[in-house]
Short mmCIF file of C-alpha atoms in Angstrom, two decimals:
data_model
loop_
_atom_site.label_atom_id
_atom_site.label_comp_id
_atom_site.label_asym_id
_atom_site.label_seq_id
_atom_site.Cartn_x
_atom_site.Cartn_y
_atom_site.Cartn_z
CA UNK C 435 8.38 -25.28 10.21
CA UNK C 436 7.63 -23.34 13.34
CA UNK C 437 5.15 -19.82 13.75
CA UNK C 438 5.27 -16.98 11.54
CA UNK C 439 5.56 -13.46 12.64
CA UNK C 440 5.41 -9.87 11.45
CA UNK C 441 8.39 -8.86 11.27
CA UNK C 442 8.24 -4.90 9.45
CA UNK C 443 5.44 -3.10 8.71
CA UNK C 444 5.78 0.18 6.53
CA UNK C 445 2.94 2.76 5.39
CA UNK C 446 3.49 5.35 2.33
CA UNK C 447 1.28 7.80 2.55
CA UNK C 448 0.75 10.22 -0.58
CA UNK C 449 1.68 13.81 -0.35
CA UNK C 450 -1.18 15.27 -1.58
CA UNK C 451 -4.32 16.24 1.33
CA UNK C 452 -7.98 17.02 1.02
CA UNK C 453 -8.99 18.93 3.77
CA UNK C 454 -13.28 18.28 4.75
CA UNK C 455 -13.44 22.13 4.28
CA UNK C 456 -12.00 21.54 0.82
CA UNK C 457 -14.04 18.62 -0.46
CA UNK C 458 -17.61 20.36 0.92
CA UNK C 459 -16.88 23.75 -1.06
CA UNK C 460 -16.12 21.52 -4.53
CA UNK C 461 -19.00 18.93 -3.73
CA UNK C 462 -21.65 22.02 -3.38
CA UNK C 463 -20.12 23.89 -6.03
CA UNK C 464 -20.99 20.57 -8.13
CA UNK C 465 -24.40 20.52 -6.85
CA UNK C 466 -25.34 24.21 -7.35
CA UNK C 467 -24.22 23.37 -11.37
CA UNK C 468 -26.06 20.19 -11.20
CA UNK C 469 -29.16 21.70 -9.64
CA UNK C 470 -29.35 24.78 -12.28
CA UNK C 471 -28.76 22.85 -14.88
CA UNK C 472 -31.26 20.33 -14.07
CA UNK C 473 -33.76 22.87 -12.89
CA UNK C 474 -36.68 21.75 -15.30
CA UNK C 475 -36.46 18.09 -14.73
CA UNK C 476 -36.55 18.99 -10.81
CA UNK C 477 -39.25 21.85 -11.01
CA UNK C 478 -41.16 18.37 -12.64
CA UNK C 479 -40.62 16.24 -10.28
CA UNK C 480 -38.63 13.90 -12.72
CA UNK C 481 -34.73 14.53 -10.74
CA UNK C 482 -33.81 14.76 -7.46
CA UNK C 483 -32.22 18.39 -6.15
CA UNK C 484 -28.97 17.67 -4.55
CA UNK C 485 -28.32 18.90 -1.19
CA UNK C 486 -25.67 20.84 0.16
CA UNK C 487 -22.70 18.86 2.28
CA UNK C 488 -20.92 20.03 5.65
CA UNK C 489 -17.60 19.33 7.21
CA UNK C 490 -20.00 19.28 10.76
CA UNK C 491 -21.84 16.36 8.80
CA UNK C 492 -18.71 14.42 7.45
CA UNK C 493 -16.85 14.33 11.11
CA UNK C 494 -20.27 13.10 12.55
CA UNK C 495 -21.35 10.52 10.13
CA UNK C 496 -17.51 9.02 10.29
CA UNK C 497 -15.07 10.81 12.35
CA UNK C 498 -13.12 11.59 9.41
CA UNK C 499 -11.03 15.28 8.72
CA UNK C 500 -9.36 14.86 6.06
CA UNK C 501 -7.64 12.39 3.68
CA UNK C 502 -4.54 11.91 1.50
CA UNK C 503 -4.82 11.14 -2.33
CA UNK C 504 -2.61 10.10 -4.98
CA UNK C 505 -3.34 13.70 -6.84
CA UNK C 506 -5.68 16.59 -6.18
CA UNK C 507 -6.34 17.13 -9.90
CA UNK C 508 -9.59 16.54 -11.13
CA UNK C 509 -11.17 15.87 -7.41
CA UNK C 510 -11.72 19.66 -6.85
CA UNK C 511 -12.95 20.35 -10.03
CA UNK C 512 -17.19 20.48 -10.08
CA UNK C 513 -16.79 19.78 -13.83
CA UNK C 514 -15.10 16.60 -13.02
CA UNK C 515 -14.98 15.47 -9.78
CA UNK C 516 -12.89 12.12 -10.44
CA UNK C 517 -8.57 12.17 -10.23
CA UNK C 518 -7.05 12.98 -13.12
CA UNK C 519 -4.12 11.20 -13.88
CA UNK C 520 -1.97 11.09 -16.81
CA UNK C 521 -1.33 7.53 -18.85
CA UNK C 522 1.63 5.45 -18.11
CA UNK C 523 4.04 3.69 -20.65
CA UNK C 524 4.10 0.05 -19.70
CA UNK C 525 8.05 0.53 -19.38
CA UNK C 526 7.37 2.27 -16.62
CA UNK C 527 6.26 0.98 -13.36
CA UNK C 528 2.52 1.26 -12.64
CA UNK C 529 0.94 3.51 -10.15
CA UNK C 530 0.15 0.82 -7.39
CA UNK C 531 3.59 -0.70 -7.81
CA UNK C 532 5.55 2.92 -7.43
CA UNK C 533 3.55 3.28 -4.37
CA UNK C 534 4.38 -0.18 -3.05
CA UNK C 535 8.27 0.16 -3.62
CA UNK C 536 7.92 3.08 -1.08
CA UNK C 537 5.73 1.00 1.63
CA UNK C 538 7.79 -2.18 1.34
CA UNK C 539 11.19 -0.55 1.50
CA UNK C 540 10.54 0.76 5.02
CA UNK C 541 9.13 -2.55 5.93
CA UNK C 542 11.88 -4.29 4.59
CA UNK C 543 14.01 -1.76 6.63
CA UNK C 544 12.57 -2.08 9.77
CA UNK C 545 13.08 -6.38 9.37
CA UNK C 546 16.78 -6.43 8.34
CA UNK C 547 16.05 -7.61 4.89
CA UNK C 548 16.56 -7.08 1.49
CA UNK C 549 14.28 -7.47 -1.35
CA UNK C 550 16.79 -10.53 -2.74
CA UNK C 551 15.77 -12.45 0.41
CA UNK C 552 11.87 -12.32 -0.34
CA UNK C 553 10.50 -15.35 -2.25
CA UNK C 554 6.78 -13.90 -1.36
CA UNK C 555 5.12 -10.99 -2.86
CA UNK C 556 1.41 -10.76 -2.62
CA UNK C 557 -0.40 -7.43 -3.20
CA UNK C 558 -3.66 -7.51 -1.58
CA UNK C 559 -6.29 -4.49 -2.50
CA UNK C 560 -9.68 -3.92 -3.01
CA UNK C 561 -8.99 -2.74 -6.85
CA UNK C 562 -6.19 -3.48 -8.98
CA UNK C 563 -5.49 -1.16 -11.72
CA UNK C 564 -4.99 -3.96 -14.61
CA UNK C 565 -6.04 -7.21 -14.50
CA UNK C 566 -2.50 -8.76 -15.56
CA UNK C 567 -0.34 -9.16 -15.48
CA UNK C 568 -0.31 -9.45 -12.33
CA UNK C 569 0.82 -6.18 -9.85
CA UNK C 570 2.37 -8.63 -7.55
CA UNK C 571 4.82 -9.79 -9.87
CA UNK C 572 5.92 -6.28 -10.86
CA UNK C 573 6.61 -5.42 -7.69
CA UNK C 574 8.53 -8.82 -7.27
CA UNK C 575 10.90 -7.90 -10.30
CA UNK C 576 11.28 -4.32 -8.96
CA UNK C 577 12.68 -4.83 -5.51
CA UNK C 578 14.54 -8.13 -7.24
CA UNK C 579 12.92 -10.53 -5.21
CA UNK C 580 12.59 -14.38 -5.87
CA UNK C 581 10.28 -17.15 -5.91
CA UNK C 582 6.80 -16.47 -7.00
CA UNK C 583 3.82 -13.81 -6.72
CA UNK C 584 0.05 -13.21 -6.74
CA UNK C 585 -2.46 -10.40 -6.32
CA UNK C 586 -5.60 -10.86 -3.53
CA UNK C 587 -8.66 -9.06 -3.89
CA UNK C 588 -10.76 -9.47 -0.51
CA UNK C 589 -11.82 -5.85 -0.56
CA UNK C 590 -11.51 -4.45 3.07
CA UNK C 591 -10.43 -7.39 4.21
CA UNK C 592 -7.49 -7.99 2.10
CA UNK C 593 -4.67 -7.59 4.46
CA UNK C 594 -5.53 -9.88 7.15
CA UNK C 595 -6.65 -12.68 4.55
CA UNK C 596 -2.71 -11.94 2.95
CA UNK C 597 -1.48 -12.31 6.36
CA UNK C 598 -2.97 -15.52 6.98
CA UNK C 599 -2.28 -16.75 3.59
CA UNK C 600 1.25 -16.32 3.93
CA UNK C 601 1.64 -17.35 7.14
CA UNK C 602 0.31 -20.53 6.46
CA UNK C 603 2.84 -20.63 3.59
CA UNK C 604 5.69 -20.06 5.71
CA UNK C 605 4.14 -22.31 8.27
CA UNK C 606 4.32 -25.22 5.54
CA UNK C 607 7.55 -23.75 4.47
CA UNK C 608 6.58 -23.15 1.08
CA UNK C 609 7.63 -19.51 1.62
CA UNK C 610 10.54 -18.54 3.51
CA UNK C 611 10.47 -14.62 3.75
CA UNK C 612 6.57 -12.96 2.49
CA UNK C 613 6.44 -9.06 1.47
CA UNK C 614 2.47 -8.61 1.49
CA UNK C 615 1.57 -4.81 0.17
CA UNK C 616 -1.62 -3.32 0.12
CA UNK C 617 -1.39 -0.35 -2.60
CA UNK C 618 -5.08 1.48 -2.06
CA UNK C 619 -5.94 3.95 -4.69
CA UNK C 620 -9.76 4.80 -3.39
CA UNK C 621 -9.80 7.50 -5.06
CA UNK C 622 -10.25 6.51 -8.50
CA UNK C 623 -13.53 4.42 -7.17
CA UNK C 624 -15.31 6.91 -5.21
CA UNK C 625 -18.07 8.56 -6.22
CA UNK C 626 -17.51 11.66 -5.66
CA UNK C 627 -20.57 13.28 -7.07
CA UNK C 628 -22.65 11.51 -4.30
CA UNK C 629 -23.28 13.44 -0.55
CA UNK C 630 -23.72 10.02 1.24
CA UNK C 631 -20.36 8.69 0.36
CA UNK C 632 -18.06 11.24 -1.21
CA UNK C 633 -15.80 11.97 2.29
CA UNK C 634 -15.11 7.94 3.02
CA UNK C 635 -12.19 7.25 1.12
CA UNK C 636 -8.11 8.01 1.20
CA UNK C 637 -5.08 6.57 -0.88
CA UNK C 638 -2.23 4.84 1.12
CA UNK C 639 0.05 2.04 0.53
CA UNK C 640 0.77 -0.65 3.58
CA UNK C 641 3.28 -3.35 3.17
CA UNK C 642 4.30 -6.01 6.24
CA UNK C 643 6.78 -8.55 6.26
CA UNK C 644 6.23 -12.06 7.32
CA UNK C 645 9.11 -14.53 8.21
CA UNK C 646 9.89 -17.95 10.33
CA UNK C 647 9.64 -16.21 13.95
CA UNK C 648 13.35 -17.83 14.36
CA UNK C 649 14.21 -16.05 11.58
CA UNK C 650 13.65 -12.45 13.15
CA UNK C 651 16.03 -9.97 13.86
CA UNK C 652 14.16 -7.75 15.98
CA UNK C 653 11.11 -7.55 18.50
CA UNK C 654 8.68 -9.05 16.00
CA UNK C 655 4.74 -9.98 16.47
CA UNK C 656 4.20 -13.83 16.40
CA UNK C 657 1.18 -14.87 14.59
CA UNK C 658 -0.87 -16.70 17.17
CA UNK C 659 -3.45 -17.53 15.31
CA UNK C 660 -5.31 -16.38 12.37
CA UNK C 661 -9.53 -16.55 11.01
CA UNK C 662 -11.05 -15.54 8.43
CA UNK C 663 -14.87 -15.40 7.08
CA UNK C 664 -17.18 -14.48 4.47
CA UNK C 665 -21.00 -14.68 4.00
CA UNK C 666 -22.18 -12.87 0.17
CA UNK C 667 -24.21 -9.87 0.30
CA UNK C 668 -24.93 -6.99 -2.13
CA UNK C 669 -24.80 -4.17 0.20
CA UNK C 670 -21.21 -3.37 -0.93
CA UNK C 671 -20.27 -3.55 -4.38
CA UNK C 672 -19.11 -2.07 -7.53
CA UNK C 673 -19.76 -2.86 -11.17
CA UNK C 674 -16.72 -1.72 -12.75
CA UNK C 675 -15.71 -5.10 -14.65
CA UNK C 676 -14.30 -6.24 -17.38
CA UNK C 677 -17.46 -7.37 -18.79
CA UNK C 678 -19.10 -3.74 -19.33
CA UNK C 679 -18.13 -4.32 -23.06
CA UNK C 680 -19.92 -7.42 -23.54
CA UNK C 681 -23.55 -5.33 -22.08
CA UNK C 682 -22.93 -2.42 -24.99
CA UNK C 683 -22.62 -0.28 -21.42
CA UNK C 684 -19.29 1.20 -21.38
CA UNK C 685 -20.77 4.39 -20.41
CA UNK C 686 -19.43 6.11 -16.47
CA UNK C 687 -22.45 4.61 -14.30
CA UNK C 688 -23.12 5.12 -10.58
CA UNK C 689 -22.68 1.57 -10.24
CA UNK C 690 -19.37 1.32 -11.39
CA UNK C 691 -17.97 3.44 -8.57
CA UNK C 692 -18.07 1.78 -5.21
CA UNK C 693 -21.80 1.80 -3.78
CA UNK C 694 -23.32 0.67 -0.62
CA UNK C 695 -26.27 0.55 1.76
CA UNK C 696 -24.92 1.82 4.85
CA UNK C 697 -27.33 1.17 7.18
CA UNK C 698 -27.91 -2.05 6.42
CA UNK C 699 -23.97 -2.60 6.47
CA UNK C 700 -23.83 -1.19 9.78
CA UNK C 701 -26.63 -3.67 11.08
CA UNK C 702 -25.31 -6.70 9.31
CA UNK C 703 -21.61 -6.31 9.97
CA UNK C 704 -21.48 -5.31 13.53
CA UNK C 705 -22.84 -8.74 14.86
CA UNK C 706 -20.43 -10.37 12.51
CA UNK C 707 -17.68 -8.93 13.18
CA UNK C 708 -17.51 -8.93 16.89
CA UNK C 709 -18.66 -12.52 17.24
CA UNK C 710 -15.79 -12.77 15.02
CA UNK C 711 -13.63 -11.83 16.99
CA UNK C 712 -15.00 -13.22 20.20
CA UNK C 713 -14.63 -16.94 18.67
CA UNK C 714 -11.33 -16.02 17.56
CA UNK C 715 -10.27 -14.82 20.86
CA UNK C 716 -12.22 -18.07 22.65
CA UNK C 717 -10.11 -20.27 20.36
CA UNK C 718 -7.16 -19.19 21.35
CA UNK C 719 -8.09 -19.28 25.26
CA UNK C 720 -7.78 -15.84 25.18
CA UNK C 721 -9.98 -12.90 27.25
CA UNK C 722 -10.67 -9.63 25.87
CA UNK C 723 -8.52 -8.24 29.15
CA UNK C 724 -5.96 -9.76 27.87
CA UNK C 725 -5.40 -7.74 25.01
CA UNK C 726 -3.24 -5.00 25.05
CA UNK C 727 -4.27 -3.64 21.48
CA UNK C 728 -6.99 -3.68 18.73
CA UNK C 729 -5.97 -2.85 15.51
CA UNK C 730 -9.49 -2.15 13.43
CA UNK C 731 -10.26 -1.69 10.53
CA UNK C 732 -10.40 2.00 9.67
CA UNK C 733 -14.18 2.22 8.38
CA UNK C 734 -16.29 4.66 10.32
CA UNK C 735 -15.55 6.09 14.25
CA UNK C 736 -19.08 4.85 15.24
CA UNK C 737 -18.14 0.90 13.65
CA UNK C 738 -15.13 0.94 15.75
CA UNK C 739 -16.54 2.03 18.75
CA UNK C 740 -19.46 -0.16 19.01
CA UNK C 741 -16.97 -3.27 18.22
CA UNK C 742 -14.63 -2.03 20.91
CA UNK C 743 -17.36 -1.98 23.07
CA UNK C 744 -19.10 -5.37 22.34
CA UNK C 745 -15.34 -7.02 22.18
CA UNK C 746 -13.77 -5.47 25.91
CA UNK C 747 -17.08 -5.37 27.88
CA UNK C 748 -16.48 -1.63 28.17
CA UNK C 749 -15.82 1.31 26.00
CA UNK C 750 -11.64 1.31 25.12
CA UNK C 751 -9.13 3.83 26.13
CA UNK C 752 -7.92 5.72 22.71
CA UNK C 753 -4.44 3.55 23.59
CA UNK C 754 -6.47 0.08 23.50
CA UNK C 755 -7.95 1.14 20.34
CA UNK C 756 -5.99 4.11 18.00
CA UNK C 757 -7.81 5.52 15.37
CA UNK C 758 -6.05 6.79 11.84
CA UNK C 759 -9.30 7.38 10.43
CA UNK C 760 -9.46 11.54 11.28
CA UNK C 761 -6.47 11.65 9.26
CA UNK C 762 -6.69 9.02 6.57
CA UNK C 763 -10.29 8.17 6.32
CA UNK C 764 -10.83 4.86 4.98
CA UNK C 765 -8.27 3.60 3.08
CA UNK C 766 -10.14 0.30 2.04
CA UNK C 767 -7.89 -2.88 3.20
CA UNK C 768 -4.61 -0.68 4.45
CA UNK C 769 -6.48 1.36 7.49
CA UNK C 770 -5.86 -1.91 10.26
CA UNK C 771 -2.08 -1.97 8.73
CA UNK C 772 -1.53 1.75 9.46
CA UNK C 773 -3.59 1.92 12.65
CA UNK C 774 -0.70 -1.53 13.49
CA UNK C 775 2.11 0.33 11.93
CA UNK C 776 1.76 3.68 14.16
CA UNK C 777 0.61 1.95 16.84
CA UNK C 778 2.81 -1.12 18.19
CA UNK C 779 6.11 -0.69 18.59
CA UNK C 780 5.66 0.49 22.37
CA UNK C 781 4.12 -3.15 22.72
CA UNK C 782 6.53 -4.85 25.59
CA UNK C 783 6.95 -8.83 25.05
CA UNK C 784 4.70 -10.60 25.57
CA UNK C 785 1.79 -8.04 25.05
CA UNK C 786 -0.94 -9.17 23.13
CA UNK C 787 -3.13 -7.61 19.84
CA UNK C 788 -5.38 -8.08 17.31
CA UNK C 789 -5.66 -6.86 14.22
CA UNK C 790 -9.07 -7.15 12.17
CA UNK C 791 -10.43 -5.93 9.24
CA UNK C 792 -13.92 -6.52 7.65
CA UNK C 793 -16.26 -4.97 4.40
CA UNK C 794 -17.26 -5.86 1.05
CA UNK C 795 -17.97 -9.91 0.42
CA UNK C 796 -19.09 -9.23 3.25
CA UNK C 797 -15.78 -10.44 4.75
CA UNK C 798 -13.91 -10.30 8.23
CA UNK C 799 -10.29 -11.64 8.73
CA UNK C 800 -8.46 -11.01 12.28
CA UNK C 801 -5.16 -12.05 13.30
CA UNK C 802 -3.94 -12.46 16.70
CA UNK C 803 -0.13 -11.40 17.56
CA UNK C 804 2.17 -11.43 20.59
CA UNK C 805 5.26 -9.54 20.89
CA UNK C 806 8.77 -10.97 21.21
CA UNK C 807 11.75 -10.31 22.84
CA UNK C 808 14.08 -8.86 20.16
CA UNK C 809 16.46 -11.29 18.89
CA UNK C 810 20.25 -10.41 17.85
CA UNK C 811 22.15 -11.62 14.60
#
C-alpha cells in the first residue's frame, strides 16, 4: 500500500486545574507538618528538613503555570497529597478508557470516520491502570471498532513509537484505519510530597488517527518518514510493579512514584535527542529551514529551547516551536500530540513538521509530516 498520514488529532483535557499558587501553599503546608512532626529526628541530624516551594521557582525550573488533573481531591490535602479517586465496577468503563472515548471522538470527527471503520486501536501511555486486560481493547469495544488492539508503554515516547507502529501497519496493509490514544493520568505517579518534582506533571488524553493518505478526506499530514531509538538508563524510572508482592514490600515507597535525576537527564538526553533529529532530518534530505514546525515533547521550557536551538541553527520563533507546557505541564507521552493538535491546522500544503518526543528508556521517537491538499469525497 502507499504512505500513511494523520488524518485527526483530538486532545481531552480534564476539567479540573491546579494553579502553581495552589500546589506551593498545599506542598509547604505538608512540609511545615512534616518538619514539626519530625523535629527530633532533624534536631539529630538523622532526617532531612524540607524546604519551602515557590511558584517563582516552579516557572523557572520548567516554564510551567499550572496543570489540569483528573480530580483535585486528595492533591491539596497535606495529609495526603496523592488523587483520591473512588473504585470502579469492572462493568463500567475504566478511567483511561472514559478519557479516551472523549479524545478519539474529536479525532475521529475531524477525519470523517466512525469508530466501525477503525480496525486499529492502540493506547500508548507511560502507565496503564491494569495490566489486562488490555485498555486498548476496551476502548476498541466501546467506540465498536473492529479488527484487533494492543496497549504500548514507551513512557514519554509513546506516541511517536504508536505512530510509527501503525503506520508501518497500514503501510503493509495490515491495518486499514489506526485510532492511537494516549490516556495520561500523571497524577496518580507523581510524587507529590517531593519539592524537586511535585509541579512536572498534568493529566490529558491525546488520540490521532492514521489512514492510507488516499484514503483522506481532508488536508491530512503524510507521514514522511518515521525513527525511533532507545539506549537503557536508570535516571528515569519507577518501581511500581507487579512484583512488589513477591519482595514482602507492598508498602507506598518513594520509588514507586516516578523518580529521576534531572541533571543528569538533562545532560544525557539533549545530545540524543537533537542528533536525533538531525539524522532523521539528513535521511530524509531534509534542512532544518525547511521546517515549518516542531512539535516537542512537552518536558521542561529550558529542554525545548536548547533542542530548538541545536536543531534550527538559531533560537525559534514561538510559531516554529509552540509550547503547551505553561498550561499543561508535562503530560508524559500526550504533550507533542497537544502541542500538534493546537498547533497545525494553519499548516498550508506542502509545509513541513516534526513531531518528537523523548524520556524514560531513555527513548526518542520523531516523525516527519507534510501537509496535503484537502481531498473531497
Amino acid at each position: 500500500m502507499g504512505a500513511a498520514a494523520i488524518t485527526g488529532s483530538g486532545v481531552h483535557t480534564p476539567p479540573d486545574l491546579i494553579t502553581n499558587d495552589e500546589l506551593v501553599r498545599a506542598f509547604n503546608a505538608y512540609a511545615d507538618l512534616f518538619n514539626a512532626r519530625n523535629a527530633e529526628a532533624i534536631e539529630a541530624g538523622t532526617l532531612r528538613r524540607k524546604g519551602h516551594s515557590s511558584s517563582d521557582f516552579i516557572v523557572t525550573a520548567s516554564g510551567i503555570h499550572q496543570r489540569h488533573v483528573v480530580t483535585r481531591d486528595g492533591i491539596l490535602d497535606p495529609e495526603i497529597m496523592h488523587p483520591v479517586l473512588p473504585p470502579r465496577d469492572p462493568a463500567q468503563p475504566s478511567l483511561m478508557a472514559e478519557m479516551a472515548l472523549k479524545a478519539c471522538a474529536e479525532a475521529l470527527a475531524q477525519a470523517g470516520r466512525e469508530g466501525h471503520e477503525v480496525d486499529l486501536v492502540i493506547c500508548a501511555a507511560s502507565n496503564h491502570e491494569r495490566a489486562y486486560p488490555a485498555i486498548a481493547v476496551e476502548i476498541q469495544q466501546l467506540i465498536g471498532a473492529g479488527g484487533f488492539a494492543f496497549d504500548m508503554n514507551v513512557a514519554c515516547s509513546s506516541a511517536t513509537f504508536a505512530i510509527q507502529a501503525a503506520a508501518d501497519m497500514i503501510r503493509a496493509g495490515t491495518a486499514r484505519c489506526a485510532v492511537l490514544v494516549n490516556p495520561e493520568i500523571c497524577s496518580a505517579h507523581t510524587e507529590w510530597r517531593d519539592r524537586d518534582c511535585h509541579f512536572i506533571f498534568g493529566d490529558v488524553c491525546t488520540a490521532t488517527v492514521i489512514e492510507p493518505v488516499q484514503a483522506a478526506k481532508g488536508g491530512a499530514f503524510r507521514i514522511l518518514s518515521t525513527r525511533c531509538n532507545t539506549q537503557f538508563s536508570n535516571n528515569i524510572r519507577n518501581e511500581n510493579g507487579y512484583l512488589r508482592r513477591a519482595h514482602g514490600r507492598m508498602e507506598d515507597r518513594r520509588d514507586m512514584q516516578f523518580m529521576q535525576e534531572g541533571r543528569r537527564v538533562f545532560k544525557e538526553v539533549l545530545p540524543m535527542v537533537s542528533q536525533h533529529i538531525a539524522d532523521h532530518l539528513a535521511a530524509g534530505g531534509i534542512a532544518p529551514g525547511d521546517l515549518k514546525r516542531l512539535w516537542l515533547h512537552q518536558a521542561n521550557k529550558s529542554m525545548n529551547d536548547f533542542i530548538g536551538r541545536k536543531v534550527m541553527g538559531r533560537v525559534p520563533s514561538p510559531d516554529e516551536q509552540p509550547n503547551v507546557l505553561s498550561d499543561y505541564a508535562n503530560t508524559s507521552s500526550a504533550g507533542s500530540i497537544i502541542a500538534f493538535a493546537h498547533h497545525s491546522a494553519d499548516m498550508a500544503p506542502g509545509d513541513r513538521g516534526l513531531i518528537c518526543s523523548f524520556g524514560a528508556g531513555y527513548s526518542v521517537g520523531s516523525v516527519l509530516l507534510e501537509r496535503e491538499r484537502s481531498r473531497s469525497g
